[in-house]
Structure formats: structure tokens, C-alpha cells
Coordinates of C-alpha atoms and ligand atoms in Angstrom, one line a residue:
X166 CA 0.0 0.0 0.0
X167 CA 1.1 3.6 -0.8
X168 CA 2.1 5.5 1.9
X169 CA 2.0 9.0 2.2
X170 CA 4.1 11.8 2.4
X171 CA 3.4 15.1 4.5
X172 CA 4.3 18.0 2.8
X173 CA 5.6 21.0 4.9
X174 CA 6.1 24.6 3.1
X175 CA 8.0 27.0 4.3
X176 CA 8.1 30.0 1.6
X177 CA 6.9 32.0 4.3
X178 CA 9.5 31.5 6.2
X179 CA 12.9 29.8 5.1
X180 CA 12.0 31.5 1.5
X181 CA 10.8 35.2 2.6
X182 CA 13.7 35.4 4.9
X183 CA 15.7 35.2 1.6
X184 CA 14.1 37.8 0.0
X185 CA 15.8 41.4 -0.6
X186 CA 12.4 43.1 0.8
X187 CA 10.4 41.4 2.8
X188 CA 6.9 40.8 2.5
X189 CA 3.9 42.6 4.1
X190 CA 1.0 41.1 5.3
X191 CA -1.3 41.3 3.1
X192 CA 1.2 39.9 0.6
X193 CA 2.5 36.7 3.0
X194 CA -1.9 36.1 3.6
X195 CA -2.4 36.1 -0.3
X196 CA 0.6 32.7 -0.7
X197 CA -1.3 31.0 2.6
X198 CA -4.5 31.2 1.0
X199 CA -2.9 29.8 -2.4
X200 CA -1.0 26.9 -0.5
X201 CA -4.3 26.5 1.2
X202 CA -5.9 25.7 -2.1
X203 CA -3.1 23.1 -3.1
X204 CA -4.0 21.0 0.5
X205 CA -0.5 21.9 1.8
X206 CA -0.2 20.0 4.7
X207 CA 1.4 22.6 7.1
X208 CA 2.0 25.9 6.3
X209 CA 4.8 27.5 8.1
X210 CA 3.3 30.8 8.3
X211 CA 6.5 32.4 10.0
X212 CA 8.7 33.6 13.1
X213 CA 6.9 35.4 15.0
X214 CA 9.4 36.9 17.3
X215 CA 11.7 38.3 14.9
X216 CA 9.5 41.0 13.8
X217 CA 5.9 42.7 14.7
X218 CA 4.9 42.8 11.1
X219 CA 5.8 38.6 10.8
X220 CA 3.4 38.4 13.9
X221 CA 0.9 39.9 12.6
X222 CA 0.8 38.4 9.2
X223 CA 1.2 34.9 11.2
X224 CA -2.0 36.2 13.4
X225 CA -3.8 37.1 10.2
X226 CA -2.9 34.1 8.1
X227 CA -4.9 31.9 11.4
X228 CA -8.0 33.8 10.5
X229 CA -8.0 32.6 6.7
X230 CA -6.5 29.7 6.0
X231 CA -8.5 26.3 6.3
X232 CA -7.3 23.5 6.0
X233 CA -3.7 23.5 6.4
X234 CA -2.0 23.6 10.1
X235 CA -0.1 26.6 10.5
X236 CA 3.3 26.1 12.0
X237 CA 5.5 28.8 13.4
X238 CA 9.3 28.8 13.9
X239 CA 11.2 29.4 17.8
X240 CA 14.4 29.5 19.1
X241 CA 14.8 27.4 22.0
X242 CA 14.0 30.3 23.9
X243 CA 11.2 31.0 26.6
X244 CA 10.1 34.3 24.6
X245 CA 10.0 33.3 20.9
X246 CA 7.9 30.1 22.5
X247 CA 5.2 32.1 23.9
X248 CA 5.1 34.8 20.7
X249 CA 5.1 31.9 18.8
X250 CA 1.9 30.5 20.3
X251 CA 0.4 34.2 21.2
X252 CA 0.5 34.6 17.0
X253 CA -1.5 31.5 16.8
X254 CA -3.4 31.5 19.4
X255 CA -6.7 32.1 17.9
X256 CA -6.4 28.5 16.6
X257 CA -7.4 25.2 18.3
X258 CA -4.7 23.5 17.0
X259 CA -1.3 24.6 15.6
X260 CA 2.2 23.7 15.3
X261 CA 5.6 24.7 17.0
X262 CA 8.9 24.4 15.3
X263 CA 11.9 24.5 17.8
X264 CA 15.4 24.9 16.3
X265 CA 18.5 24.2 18.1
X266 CA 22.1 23.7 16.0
X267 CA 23.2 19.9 17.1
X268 CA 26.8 19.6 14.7
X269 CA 30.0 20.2 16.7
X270 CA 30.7 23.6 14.5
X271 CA 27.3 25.2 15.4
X272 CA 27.3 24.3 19.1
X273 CA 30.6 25.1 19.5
X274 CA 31.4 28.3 17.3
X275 CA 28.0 29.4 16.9
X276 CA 26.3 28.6 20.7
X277 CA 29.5 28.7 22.6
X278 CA 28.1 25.1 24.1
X279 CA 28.9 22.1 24.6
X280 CA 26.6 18.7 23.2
X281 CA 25.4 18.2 27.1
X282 CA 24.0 21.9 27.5
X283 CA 22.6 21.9 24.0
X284 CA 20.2 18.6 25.2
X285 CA 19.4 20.4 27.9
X286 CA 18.1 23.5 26.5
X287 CA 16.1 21.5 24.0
X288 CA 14.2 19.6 26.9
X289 CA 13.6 23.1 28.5
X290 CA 11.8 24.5 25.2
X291 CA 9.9 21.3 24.5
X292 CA 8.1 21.4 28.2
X293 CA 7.6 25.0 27.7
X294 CA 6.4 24.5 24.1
X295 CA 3.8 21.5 25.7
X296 CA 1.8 24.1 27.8
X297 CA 0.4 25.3 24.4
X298 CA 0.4 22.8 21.7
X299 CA 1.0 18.9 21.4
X300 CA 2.3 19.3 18.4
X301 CA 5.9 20.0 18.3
X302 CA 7.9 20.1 16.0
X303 CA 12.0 19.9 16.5
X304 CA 14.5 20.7 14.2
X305 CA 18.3 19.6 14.6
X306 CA 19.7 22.4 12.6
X307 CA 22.9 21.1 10.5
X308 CA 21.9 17.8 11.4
X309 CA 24.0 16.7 7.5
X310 CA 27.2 17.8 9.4
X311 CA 26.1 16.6 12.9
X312 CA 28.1 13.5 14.3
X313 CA 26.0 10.3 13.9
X314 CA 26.2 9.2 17.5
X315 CA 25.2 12.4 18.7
X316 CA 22.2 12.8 16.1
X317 CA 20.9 9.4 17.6
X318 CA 21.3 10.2 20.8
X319 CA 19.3 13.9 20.9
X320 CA 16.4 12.5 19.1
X321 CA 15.8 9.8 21.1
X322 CA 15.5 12.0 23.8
X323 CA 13.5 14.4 22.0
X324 CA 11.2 11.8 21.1
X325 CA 11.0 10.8 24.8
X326 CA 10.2 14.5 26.0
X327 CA 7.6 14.5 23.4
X328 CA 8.4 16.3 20.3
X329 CA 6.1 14.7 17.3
X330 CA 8.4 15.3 14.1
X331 CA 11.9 15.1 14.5
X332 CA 13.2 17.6 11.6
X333 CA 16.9 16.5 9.9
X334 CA 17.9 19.4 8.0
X335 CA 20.8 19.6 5.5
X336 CA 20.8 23.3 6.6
X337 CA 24.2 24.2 4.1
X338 CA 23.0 21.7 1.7
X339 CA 26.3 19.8 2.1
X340 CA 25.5 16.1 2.0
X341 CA 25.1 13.9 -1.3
X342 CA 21.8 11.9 -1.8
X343 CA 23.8 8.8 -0.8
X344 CA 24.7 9.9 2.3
X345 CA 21.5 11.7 3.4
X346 CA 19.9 8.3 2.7
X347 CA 22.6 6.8 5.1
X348 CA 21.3 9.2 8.0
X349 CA 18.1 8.7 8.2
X350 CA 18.6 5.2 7.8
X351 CA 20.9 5.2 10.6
X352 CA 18.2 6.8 12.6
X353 CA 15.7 4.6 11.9
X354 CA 18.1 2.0 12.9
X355 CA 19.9 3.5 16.0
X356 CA 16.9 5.2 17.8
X357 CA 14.7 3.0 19.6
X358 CA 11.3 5.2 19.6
X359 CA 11.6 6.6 16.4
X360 CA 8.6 5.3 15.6
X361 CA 6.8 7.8 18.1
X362 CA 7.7 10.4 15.9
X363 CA 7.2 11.8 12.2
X364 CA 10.8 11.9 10.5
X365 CA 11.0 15.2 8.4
X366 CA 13.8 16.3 5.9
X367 CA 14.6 20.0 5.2
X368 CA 17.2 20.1 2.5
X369 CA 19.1 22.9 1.0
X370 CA 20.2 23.6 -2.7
X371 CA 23.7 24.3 -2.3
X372 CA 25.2 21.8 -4.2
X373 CA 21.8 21.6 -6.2
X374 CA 21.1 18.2 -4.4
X375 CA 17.6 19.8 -2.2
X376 CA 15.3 17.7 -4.3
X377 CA 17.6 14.4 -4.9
X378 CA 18.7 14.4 -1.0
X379 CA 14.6 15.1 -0.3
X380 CA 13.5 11.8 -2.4
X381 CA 16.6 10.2 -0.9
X382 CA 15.3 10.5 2.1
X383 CA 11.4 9.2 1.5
X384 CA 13.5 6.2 0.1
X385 CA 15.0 6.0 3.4
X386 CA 11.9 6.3 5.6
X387 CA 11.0 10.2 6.1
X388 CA 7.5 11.0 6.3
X389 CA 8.0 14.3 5.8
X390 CA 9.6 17.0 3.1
X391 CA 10.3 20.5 4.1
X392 CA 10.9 23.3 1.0
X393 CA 9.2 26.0 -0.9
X394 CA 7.5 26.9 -3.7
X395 CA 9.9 27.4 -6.9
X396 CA 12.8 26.4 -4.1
X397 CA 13.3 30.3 -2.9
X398 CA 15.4 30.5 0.2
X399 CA 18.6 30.9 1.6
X400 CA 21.3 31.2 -0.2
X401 CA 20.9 28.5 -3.0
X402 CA 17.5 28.3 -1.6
X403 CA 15.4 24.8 -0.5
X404 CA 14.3 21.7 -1.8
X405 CA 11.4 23.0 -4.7
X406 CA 8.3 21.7 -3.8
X407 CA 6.9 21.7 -6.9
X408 CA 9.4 19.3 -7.9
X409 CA 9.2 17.2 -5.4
X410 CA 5.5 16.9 -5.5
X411 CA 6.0 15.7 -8.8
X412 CA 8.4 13.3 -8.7
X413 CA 6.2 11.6 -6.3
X414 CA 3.2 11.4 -8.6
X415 CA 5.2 10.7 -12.0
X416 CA 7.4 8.0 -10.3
X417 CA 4.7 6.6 -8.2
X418 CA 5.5 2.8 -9.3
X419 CA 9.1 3.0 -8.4
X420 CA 8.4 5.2 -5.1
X421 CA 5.1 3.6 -3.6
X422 CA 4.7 6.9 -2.4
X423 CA 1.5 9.8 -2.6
X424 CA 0.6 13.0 -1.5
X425 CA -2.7 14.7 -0.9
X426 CA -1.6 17.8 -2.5
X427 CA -3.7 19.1 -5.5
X428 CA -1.2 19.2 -8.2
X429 CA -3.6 21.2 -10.1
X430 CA -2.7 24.4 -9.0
X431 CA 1.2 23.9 -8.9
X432 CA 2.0 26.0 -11.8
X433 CA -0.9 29.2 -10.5
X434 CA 0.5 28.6 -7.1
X435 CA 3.9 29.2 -8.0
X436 CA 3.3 32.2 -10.3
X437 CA 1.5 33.7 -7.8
X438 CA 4.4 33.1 -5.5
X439 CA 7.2 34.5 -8.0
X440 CA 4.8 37.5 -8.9
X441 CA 4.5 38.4 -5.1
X442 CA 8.3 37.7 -3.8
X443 CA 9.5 39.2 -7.1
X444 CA 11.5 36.4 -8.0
X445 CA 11.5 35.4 -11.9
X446 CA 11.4 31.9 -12.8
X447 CA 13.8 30.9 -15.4
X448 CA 12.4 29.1 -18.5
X449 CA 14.4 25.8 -18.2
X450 CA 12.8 25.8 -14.4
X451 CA 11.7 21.7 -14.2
X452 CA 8.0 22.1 -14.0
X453 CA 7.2 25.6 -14.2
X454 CA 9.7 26.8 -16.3
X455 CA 8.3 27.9 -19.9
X456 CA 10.1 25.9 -21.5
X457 CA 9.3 22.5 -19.7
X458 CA 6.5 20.9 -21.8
X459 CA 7.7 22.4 -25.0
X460 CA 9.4 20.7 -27.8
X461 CA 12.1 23.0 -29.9
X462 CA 13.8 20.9 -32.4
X463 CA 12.6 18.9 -35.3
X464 CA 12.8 15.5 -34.2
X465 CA 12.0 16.1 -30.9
X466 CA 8.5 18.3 -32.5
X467 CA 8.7 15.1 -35.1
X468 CA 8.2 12.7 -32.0
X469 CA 5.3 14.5 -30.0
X470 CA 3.1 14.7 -32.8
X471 CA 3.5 10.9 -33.3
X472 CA 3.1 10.0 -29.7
X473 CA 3.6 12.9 -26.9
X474 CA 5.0 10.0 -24.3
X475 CA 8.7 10.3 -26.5
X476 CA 9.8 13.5 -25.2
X477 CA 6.9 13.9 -22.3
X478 CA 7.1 12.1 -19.1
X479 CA 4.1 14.3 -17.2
X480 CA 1.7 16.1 -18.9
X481 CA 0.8 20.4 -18.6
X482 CA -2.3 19.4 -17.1
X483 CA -1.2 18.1 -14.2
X484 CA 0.3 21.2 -13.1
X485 CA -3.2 23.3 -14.1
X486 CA -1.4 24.5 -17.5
X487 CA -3.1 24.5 -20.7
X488 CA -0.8 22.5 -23.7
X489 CA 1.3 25.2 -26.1
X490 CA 1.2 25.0 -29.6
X491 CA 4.1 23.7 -31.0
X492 CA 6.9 27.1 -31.7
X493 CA 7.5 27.2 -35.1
X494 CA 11.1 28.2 -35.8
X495 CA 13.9 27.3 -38.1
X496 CA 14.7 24.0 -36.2
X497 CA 11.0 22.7 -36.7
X498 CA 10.8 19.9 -39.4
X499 CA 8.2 19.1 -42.1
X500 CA 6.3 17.3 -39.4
X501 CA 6.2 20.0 -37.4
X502 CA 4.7 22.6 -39.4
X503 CA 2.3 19.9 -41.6
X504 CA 0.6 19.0 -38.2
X505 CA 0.5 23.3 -37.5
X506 CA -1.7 23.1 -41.0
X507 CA -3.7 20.8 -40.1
X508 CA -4.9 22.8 -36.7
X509 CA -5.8 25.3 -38.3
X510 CA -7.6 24.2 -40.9
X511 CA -5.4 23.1 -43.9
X512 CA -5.2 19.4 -45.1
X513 CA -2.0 18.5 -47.2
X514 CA -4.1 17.7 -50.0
X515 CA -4.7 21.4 -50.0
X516 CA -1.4 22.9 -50.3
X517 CA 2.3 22.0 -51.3
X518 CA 4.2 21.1 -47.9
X519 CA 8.0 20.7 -50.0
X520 CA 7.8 24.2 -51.6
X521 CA 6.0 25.8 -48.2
X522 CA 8.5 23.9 -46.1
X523 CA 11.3 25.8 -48.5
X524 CA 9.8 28.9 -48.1
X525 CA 9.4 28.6 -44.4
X526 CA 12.5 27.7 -43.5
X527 CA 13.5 31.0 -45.5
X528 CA 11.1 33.0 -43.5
X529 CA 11.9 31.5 -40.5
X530 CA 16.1 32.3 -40.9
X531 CA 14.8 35.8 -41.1
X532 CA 12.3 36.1 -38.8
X533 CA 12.6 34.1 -35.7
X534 CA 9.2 32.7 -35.2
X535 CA 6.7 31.8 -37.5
X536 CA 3.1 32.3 -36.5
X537 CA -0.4 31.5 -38.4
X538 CA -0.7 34.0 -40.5
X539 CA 2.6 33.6 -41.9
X540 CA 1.7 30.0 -42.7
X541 CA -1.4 30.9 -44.9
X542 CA 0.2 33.6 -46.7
X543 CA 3.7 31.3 -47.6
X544 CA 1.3 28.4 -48.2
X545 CA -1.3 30.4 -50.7
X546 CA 0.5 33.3 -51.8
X547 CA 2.7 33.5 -54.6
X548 CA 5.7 35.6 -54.0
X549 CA 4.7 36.8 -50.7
X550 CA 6.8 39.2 -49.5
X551 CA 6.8 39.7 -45.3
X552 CA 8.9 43.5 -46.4
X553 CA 6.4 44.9 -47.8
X554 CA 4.9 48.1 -45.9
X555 CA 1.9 49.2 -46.1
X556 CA 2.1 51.5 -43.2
X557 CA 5.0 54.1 -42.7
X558 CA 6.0 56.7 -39.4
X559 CA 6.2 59.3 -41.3
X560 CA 7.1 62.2 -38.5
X561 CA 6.2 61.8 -34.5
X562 CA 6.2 64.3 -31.9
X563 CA 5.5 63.9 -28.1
X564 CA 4.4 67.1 -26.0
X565 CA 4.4 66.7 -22.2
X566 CA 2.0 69.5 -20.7
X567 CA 2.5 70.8 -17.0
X568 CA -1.0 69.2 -16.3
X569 CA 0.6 66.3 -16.9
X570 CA -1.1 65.2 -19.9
X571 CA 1.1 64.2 -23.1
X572 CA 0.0 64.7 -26.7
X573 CA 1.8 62.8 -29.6
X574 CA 1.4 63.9 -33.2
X575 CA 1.2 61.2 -35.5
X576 CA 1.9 61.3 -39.5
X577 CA 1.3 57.5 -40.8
X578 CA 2.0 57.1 -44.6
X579 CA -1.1 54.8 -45.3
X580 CA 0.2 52.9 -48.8
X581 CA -0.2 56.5 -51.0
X582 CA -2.1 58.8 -48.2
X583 CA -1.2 60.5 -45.6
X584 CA -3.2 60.2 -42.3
X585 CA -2.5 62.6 -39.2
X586 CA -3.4 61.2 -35.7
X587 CA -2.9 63.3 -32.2
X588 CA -3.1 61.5 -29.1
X589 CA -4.2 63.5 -25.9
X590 CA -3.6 60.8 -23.1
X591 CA -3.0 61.4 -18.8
X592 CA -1.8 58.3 -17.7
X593 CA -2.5 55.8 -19.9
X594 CA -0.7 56.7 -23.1
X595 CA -0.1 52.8 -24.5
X596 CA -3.8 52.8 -24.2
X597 CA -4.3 56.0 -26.0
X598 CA -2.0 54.7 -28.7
X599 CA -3.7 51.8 -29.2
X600 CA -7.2 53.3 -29.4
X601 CA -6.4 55.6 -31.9
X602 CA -4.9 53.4 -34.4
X603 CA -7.5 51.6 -34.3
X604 CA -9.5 54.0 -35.2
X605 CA -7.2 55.5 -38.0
X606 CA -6.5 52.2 -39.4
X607 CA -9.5 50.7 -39.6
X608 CA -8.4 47.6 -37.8
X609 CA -10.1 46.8 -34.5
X610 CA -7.7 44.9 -32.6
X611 CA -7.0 44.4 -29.0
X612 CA -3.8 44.9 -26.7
X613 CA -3.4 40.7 -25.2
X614 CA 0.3 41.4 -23.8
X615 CA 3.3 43.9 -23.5
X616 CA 6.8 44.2 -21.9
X617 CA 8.8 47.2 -21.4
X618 CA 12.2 46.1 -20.5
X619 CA 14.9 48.8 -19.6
X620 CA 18.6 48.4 -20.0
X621 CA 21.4 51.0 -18.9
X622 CA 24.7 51.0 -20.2
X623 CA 27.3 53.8 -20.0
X624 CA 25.4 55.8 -19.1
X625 CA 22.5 55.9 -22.0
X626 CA 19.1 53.9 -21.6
X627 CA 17.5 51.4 -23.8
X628 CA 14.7 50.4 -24.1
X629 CA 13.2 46.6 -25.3
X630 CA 9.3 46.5 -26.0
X631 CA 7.7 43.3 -27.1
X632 CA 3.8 43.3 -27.8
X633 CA 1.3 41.0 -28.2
X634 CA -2.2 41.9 -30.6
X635 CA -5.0 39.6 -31.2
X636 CA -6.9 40.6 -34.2
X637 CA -9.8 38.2 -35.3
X638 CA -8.5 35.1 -32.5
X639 CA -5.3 35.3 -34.3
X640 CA -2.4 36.6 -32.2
X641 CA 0.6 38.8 -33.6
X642 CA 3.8 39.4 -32.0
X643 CA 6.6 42.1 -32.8
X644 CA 9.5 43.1 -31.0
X645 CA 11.8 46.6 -31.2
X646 CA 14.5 48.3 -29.4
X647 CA 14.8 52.2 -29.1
X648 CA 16.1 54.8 -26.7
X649 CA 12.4 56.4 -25.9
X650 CA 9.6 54.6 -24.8
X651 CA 6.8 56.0 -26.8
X652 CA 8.2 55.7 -30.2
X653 CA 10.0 52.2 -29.5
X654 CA 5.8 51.3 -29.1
X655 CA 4.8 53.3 -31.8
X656 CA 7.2 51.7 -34.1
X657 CA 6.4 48.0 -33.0
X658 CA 2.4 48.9 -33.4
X659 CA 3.3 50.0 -36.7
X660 CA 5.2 46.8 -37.7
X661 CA 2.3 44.6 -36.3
X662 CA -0.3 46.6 -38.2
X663 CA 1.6 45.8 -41.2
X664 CA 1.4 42.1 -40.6
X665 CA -2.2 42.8 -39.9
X666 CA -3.1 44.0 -43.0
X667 CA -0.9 41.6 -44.7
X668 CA -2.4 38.8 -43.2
X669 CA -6.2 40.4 -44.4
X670 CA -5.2 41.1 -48.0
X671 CA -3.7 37.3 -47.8
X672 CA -6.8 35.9 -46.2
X673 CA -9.1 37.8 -48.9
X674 CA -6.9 36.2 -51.8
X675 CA -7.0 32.9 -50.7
X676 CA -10.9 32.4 -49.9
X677 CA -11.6 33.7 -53.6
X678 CA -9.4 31.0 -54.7
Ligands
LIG291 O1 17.9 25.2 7.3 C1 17.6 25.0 8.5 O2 18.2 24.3 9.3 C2 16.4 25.7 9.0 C3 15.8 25.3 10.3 C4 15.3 26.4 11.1 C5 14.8 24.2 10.1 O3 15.8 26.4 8.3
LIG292 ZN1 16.3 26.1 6.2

């Protein structure tokens, strides 16, 4: 029978303590309620001691979240014990997580102690820590560098005292999966009552081993995994839940292993978590990265399309993401862009897929990426030509008046005629830009996406602008760099305005033929 794994988050904690700003409250209640929804286990909500506004938000994030148990972090100290349960007292039941350094370096260098004192304190917090809660959790910080006698020999008398999950963190993320394995094996073997007691791992990234040391140490008999959401914390940061959530489900066979989390909001959880702590997730990320259920090169495009299980060992639903289309670039093969036809409406009977292939591999060289409308137009068009303009900056002014408003004067050569816009706007101006050439133009599109990306180098500014316009469900995309804002826009809305109209005249052409 499966059994199942508890999973502990602690992005309010280990990962905000990590973060150059730190988060309010109103910020740290909006993750709880999203690690809520995912049936998080426990929830460490934060340390209440080390700040007023970190007790508050723990006191707040009691009053909303349901179903998880909310955990807060102590010292083995008398004071951050009763904050600790003060911030959760609202609650009937809650968790508190002692901490206490048990390796030779910490005790010594760090607590000025020695092994004997260290036990002692422990005991202290844990019977102070009972008058409020039962559920206690300790945490043997550095336990991956501790001495293996010793590690045996404090959590048996934890356990005895009555702490309810024994935590082994790899605090500097030191140990090899291997040899985390060997620890908590050793425990399991050493320790006489371990079974009175949940074993929990809390592993650090800093040899990138979080996640392999975390599964190492389910393999070995933990019960519980400690990390965060997209693995934000100190330093190289923790285990990343999201990864190890998944592991578990995809390699359920080999693992016998489950958790109750819904792994159908991983991948809003985690943008909700990156948009909130500010911290960008890269697009290679395993799981939530962009790139992580799409297919770039030919063969590997080749080998979805036949049977998504070649290149695909979980699927974008799992995580609550919808599937991409395939990205059509230079490296796509014949496959590739066939099966593209085909989706939007175009059987091969219909068209020529050698010559379009030829011509979109040209297209594609110059280009980048190859969307829809570029498709139809190589595939039906003779001699289509993606330089042609039919729209032209001819002049562009921008006015900034003291009331703050700005005015822009526009002169557009449409094919042979000239067509003057001005744009009065207060704060908005990319809406004002877009309203009124849609109006000028004819063409009623709407704004889906943009990104204004600033770069500084010796002293000057650039700017990078990439927009995205759907016009009739179809979506168009054009990049541009400048020095000014405004006309770095009004130069890419120009460019996708010509693809717009290209696109039209194309589509009118080929439903006469
Ligand atoms: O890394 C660590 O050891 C910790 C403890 C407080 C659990 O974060
Ligand atoms: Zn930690």
C-alpha cells in the first residue's frame, strides 16, 4: 500500500527570509490562501518573534487559511515560544517548530556550548512549548554535518520528552543523496522510539542536491519534506516543492509513495508566488519553467506529434497549464509545421508542404518565429513578400504639458495617403496609442500582452518593447528596441499593423481562390 508523504512549506519562512524586501502582510496572507488551495499540509506561516509585522501576518494568516496547520518557527527560547503560540493563538490547534544547532561547529562556534548543555536547553523549550500545543515540532539544525552518534542520541530523547516530528535538516545543503539516505537510515536503525515520531527532511540547494537528497530521504523512511515553492530560500535556496511533489506522482510505481496535495494548482501557485516575492522563474525551471512541456527541435517536435509519451514524461495538465502550440522556428521539421496546417484548418491535399517547407525555412532564418498567418500567406500566396509596408511613421512628436497630460502627433503614410493622428492621453498613453490606431486604421484589434524592459549601459538607456495583438482570435507578435519609450511602441504597433493587413489582403486572396 502507498504510503503518504506530508508535505511542509515553508516559503513563508525559510523562502521570505531570503528575499531582498520582505513581504507585508497582506502579501504573505495572499501565498497562505494559495498553498491552502493546493491542501498543503502545514503551512509555516513564519517567526513570529523576529518582527511585529511577521506576527501579525502569522495572526492574520490563522484567520483565513482552512485547511492547512499553521506552523510557526522558535528559538529554543522561553520568549519566541510564547510569541510563537500568542501569534497562533486564535487557533485550536497549531504547530511549533523548535530549532536548536546539534553539529559540533554550530554548538561550538556558533552557541559557545557544549553537546550536554545543548540537550538540555532542547528539553527546556519542549516542556515549555507543551503548555500550548502537542504538536511539536523539533528541528536539529545542521543535522547533515552533525556526528551520527550524537544525532541518535538527541532524538531519542527528543522523542522521549515528546516532540512529534523530529526535523533532519541539510541546513548548508552539504551532503550527497547517498549519504542523506545513510542518516536517516541510521536513525531509523539507532533510535529506539523513532517510531513515536514523524521523521521530516529539510534540505538545502547548495550543491543543487535539495530535491535528490529530499527523495533520498522518503527512500530511506522520512515521512515528511520541508521546501518551498519554486525552491526560494537561503542562499541557493530549498528543496522546490513543486518538484518534489511531482516526482512523487510521476514516479509513483518505483516510489510507492502519494501526497494529498492538488497538483492542479502547482503552476498558479507558484506564479502567484514568484509575482508576489518578485523572484523570476527561469524558463528551463523543471516544471514551471516555460520551456518545460515544449518541444524546440525537429525531431523532438517530429516525436510529439507521433506520440507525446517520446519527449513527455508528465503532462501540462497536471500542473493546471493548458498545452502550447508547437513554436515554429527554423529548427521545426516538415512534421512539425504539416501537423500546425492541419490545426488550423489546412489538409495537405490542400497545399504543397516541399515548396511551403522551403519557403518557411527562409522565413523562418529571417524572422525568428513563424506564426499562423505567416503559414497561410507562404502556403497560398505566390511571392509573398513579409517587407512589404503598407504602413509608414512618417514624423512623430511627443508634447508633455504641466497638467501632466502628453500629446503625440502622428503622420502615418497609409500605402499613397497620408493620415495625421494626435493623441491626448494622462496616464495611460499605450492605451491611447492603441485606441487611436485603431481608429485610424481601420483595424479593431485588442492589446493581449506587453513588456517594457529597460537596459542601462554607460550611461544611456535602452529600451526593449515586445507586444502582443490579437486581431480576429489570431495573435501577432513584434519586437523593437529604441532609446524612448513612446516611439520604440509606436514603431512595434506600426510593424504589427503591417502584418495585420498583410495577413487580411492574404486571407481575402486565398478564400476567392
Ligand atoms: O535550514 C535550517 O536548518 C532551517 C531550520 C530552522 C529548520 O531552516
Ligand atoms: Zn532552512
Amino acid at each position: 500500500m502507498k504510503e503518504k508523504i506530508i508535505i511542509f512549506d515553508t516559503t513563508l519562512r525559510d523562502g521570505e527570509q531570503s528575499l531582498q524586501a520582505s513581504l507585508n502582510t497582506k502579501e504573505k496572507v495572499r501565498i497562505a490562501l494559495a498553498l491552502d488551495k493546493m491542501k498543503i499540509d502545514i503551512i509555516e506561516a513564519g517567526f513570529p518573534i523576529s518582527s511585529p509585522g511577521d506576527f501579525k501576518s502569522v495572526q492574520e494568516i490563522c484567520k483565513i487559511v482552512k485547511n492547512s496547520t499553521i506552523c510557526s518557527l522558535a528559538r529554543c527560547v522561553e520568549k519566541d515560544i510564547k510569541i510563537a503560540a500568542k501569534a497562533m493563538s486564535k487557533l485550536e490547534n497549531f504547530r511549533i517548530h523548535l530549532f536548536l544547532g546539534t553539529s559540533k561547529l554550530h554548538i561550538e562556534s556558533k552557541l559557545k556550548k557544549n553537546f550536554k548543555e545543548i540537550q538540555e536547553m532542547a528539553i527546556k523549550s519542549i516542556k515549555i512549548a507543551k503548555k500550548y500545543t502537542n504538536d511539536i515540532e523539533f528541528s536539529c539544525e545542521d543535522a547533515g554535518r552533525t556526528n551520527i552518534d550524537e544525532l541518535c542520541n538527541i532524538v531519542e530523547s527528543l522523542i522521549k520528552n515528546g516532540v512529534t516530528t523530529i526535523n533532519i535538516p541539510d541546513t548548508v545543503g552539504y551532503t550527497l543523496p547517498n549519504e542523506f539516505k545513510k542518516i536517516i537510515s541510521k536513525l531509523y536503525k539507532r533510535v529506539p522510539n523513532i517510531d513515536k515520531a514523524i521523521i521530516s527532511v529539510h534540505c538545502h540547494n547548495d550543491l543543487g542536491m535539495a530535491v535528490g537528497n529530499s527523495i533520498s530521504a522518503i527512500q530511506a523512511g522520512a515521512k515528511q519534506i520541508e521546501g518551498t515553492m519554486i525552491g526560494i530560500g537561503e542562499r541557493a535556496g530549498n528543496a522546490a516543492l513543486e518538484e518534489i511533489i511531482m516526482a512523487i506522482k510521476t514516479r509513483k510505481k518505483l516510489l510507492n509513495f502519494y501526497t494529498s496535495i492538488n497538483h492542479k494548482k502547482i503552476y498558479q501557485t507558484s506564479k502567484i508566488v514568484s509575482k508576489i516575492c518578485k523572484i523570476s522563474i527561469p524558463i528551463n525551471k523543471a516544471i514551471i519553467g516555460k520551456n518545460a512541456f515544449s518541444h524546440s527541435s525537429g525531431i523532438h517536435q517530429d516525436g510529439v506529434i507521433k506520440n507525446k509519451k517520446n519527449y513527455e514524461i508528465m503532462v501540462p495538465k497536471d500542473i493546471g497549464l493548458k498545452r502550447k502550440k508547437l513554436n515554429l522556428t527554423s529548427r521545426s521539421g516538415k512534421a512539425a509545421v504539416k501537423q500546425r496546417m492541419k490545426e488550423i484548418g489546412y489538409l495537405e491535399k490542400s497545399y504543397n508542404l516541399k515548396k511551403l517547407y522551403k519557403k518557411f525555412l527562409e522565413l523562418a532564418d529571417k524572422k525568428g518565429q513563424i506564426f499562423d498567418y505567416d503559414l497561410e500567406s507562404l502556403a497560398f500566396i505566390k511571392n509573398y513578400n513579409m517587407k512589404k509596408k503598407y504602413f509608414k511613421l512618417k514624423n512623430l512628436k511627443i508634447f508633455s504639458e504641466i497638467s501632466g497630460k502628453t500629446i503625440i502627433f502622428l503622420k502615418i503614410l497609409c500605402r499613397n495617403k497620408i493620415k495625421k493622428i494626435k493623441i491626448k492621453t494622462k496616464n495611460d498613453q499605450i492605451y491611447g496609442i492603441n485606441k487611436a490606431f485603431n481608429k485610424i486604421l481601420f483595424i479593431k484589434t485588442s492589446l493581449k500582452k506587453f513588456k517594457i524592459k529597460y537596459k542601462k549601459k554607460n550611461n544611456t538607456t535602452s529600451v526593449k518593447i515586445n507586444i502582443f495583438i490579437e486581431y480576429k482570435n489570431k495573435k501577432f507578435y513584434e519586437e523593437n528596441t529604441g532609446s524612448n519609450v513612446i516611439k520604440t511602441y509606436i514603431k512595434t504597433i506600426i510593424k504589427i499593423f503591417n502584418n495585420i493587413w498583410k495577413f487580411k489582403k492574404n486571407r481575402k486572396k486565398i478564400q476567392k481562390k
